[in-house]
PDB file of C-alpha atoms and ligand atoms in Angstrom:
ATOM      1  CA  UNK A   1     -22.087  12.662 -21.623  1.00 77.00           C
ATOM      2  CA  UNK A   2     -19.746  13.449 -18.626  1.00 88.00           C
ATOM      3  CA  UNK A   3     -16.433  14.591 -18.983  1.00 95.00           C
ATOM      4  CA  UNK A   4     -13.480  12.366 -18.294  1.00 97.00           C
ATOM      5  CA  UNK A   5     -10.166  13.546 -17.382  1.00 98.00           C
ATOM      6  CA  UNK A   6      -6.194  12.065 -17.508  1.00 98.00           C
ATOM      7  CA  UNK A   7      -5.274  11.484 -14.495  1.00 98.00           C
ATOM      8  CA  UNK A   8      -1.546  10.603 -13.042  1.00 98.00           C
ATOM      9  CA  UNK A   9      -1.704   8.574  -9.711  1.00 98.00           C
ATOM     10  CA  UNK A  10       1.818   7.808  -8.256  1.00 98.00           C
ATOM     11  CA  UNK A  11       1.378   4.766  -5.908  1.00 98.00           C
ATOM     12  CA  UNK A  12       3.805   2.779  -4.052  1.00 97.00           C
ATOM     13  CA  UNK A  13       6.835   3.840  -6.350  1.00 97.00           C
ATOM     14  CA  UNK A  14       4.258   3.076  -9.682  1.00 98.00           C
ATOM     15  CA  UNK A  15       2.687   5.265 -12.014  1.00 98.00           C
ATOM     16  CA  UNK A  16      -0.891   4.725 -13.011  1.00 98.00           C
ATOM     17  CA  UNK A  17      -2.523   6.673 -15.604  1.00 98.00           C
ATOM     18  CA  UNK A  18      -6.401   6.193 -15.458  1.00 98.00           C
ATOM     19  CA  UNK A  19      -9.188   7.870 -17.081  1.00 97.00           C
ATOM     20  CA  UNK A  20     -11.730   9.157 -14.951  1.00 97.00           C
ATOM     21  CA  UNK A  21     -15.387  10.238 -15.265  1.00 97.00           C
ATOM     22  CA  UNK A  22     -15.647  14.131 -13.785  1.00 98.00           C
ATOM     23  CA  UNK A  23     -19.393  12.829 -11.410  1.00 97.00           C
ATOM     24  CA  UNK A  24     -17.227   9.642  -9.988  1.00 97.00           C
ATOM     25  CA  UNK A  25     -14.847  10.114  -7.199  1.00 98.00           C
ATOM     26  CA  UNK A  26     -11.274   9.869  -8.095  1.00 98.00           C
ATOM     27  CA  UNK A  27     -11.083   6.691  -5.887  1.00 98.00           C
ATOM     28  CA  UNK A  28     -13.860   5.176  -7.526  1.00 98.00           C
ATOM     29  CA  UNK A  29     -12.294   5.733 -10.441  1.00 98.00           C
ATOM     30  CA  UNK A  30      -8.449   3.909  -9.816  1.00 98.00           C
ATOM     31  CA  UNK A  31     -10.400   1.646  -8.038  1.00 98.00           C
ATOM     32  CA  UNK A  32     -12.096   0.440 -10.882  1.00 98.00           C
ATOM     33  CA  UNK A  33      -8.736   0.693 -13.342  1.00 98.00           C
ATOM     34  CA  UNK A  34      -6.948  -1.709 -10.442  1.00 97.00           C
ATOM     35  CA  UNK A  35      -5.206   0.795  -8.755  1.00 98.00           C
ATOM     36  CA  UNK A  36      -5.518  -0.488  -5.654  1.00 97.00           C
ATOM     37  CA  UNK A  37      -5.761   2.753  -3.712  1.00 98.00           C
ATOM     38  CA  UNK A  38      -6.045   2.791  -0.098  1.00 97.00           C
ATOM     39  CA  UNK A  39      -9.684   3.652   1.530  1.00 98.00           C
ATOM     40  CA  UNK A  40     -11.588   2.925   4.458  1.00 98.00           C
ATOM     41  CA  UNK A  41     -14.766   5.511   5.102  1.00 97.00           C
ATOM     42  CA  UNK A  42     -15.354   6.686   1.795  1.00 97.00           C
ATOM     43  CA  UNK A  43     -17.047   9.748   3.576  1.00 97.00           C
ATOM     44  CA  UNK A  44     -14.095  12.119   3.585  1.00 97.00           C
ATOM     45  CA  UNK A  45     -13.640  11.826   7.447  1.00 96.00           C
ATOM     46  CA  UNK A  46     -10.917   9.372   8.368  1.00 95.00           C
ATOM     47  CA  UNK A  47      -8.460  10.316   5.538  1.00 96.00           C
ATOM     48  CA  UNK A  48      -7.274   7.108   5.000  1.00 97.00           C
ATOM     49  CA  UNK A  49      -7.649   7.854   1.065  1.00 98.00           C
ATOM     50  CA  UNK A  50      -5.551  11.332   1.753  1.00 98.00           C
ATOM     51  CA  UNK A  51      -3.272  12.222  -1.409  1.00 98.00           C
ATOM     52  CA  UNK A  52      -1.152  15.420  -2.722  1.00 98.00           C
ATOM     53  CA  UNK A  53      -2.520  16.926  -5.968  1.00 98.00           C
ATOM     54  CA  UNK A  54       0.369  18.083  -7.633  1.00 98.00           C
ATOM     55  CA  UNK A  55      -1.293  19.677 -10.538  1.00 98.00           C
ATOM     56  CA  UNK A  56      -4.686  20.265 -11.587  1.00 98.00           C
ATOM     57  CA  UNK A  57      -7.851  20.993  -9.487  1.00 97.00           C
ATOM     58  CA  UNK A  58     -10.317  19.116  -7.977  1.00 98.00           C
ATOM     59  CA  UNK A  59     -14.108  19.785  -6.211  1.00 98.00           C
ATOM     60  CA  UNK A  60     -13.780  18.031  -2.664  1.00 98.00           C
ATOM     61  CA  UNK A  61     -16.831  19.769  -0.710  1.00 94.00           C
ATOM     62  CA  UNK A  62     -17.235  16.287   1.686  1.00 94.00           C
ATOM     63  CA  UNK A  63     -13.473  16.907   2.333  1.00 94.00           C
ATOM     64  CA  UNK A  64     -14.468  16.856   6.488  1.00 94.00           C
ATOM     65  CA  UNK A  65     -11.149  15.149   7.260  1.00 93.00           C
ATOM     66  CA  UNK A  66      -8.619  17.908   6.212  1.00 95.00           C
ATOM     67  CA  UNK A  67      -8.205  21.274   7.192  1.00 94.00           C
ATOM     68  CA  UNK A  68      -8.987  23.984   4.106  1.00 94.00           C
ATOM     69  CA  UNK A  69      -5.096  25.353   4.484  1.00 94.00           C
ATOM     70  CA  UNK A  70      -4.262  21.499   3.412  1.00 96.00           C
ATOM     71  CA  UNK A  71      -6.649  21.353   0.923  1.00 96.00           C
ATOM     72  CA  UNK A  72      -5.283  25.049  -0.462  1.00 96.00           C
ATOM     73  CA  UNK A  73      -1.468  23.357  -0.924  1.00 96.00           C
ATOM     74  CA  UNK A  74      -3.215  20.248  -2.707  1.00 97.00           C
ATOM     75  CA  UNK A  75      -4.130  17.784  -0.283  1.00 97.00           C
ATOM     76  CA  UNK A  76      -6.836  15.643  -1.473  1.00 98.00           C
ATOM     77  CA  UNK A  77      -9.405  13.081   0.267  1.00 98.00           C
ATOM     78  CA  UNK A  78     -10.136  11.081  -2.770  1.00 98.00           C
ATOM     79  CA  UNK A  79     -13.076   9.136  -1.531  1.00 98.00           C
ATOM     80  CA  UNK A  80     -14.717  12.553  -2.290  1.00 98.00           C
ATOM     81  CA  UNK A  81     -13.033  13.912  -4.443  1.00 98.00           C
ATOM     82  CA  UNK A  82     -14.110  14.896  -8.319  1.00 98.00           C
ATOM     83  CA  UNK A  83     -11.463  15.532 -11.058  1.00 98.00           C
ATOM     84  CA  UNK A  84     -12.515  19.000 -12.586  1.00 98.00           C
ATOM     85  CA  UNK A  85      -8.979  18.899 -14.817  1.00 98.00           C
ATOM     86  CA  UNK A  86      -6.164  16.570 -15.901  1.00 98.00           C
ATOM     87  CA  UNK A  87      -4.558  15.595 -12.756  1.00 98.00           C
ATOM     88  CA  UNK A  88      -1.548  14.302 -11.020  1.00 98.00           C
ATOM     89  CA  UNK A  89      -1.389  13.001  -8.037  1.00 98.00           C
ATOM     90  CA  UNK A  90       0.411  10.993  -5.422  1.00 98.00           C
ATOM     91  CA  UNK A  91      -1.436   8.457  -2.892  1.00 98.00           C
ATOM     92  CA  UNK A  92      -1.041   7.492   0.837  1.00 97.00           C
ATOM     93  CA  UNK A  93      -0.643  10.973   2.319  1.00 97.00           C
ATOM     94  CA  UNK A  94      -2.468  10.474   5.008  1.00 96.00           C
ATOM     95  CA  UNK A  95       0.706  10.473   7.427  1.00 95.00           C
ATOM     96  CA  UNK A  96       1.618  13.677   6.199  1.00 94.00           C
ATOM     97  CA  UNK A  97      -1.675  15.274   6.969  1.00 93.00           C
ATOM     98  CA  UNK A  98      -1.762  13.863  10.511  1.00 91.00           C
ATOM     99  CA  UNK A  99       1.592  15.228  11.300  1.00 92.00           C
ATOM    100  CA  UNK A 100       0.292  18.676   9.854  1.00 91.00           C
ATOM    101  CA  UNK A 101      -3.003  18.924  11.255  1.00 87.00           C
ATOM    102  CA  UNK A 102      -1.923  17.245  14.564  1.00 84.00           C
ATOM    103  CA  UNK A 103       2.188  17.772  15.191  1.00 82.00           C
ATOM    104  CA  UNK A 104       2.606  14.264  15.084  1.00 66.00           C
ATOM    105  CA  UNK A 105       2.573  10.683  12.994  1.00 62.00           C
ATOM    106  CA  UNK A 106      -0.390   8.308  13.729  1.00 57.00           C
ATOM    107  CA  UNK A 107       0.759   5.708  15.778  1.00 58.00           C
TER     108      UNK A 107
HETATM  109  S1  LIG B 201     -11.689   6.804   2.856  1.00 51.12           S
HETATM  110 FE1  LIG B 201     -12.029   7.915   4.681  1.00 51.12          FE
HETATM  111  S2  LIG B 201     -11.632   9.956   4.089  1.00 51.12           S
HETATM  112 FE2  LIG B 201     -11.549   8.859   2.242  1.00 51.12          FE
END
């Protein structure tokens, strides 16, 4: 048996709390709790699925799409993303990441 962690997802002014499995992405997770997360790739490239972890930890090695300073303050692709703790988080970051990695908001 797999661990499964608590974790917090504040989406679109909502707050979800899920369970989620620690070998199934966090998106696959809300995903399949009806959180109806954004997500496009699912390969941790076009960060579409982008979100600030605001506490707890989680193992993002596929994380191509954002910069390891980004992923140091919290910032999460959660396409690959695996909860290794409780977690809270909040979705649809991925304007915030474009304006930090690139000086400016996707147009
Ligand atoms: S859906 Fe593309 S990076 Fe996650």
């Amino acid at each position: 048996m797999s661990n499964k962690y608590n974790i917090e997802i504040r989406h679109q002014g909502k707050t979800y709390k899920i369970q989620a499995d620690e070998d199934q992405t966090i998106l696959l997770s809300a995903l399949e709790a009806e959180v109806e997360l954004p997500s496009s790739c699912t390969a941790g490239v076009c960060t579409t699925c982008a979100a600030l972890v605001l506490e707890g930890t989680v193992e993002q090695g596929d994380a191509m799409g954002v910069s390891k300073e980004l992923q140091k303050e919290g910032y999460a692709l959660l396409c690959v993303a695996y909860p290794r703790s409780d977690i809270k988080l909040e979705s649809e970051k991925e304007d915030a990441i474009y304006q930090r990695q690139f000086g400016q908001p996707k147009s």
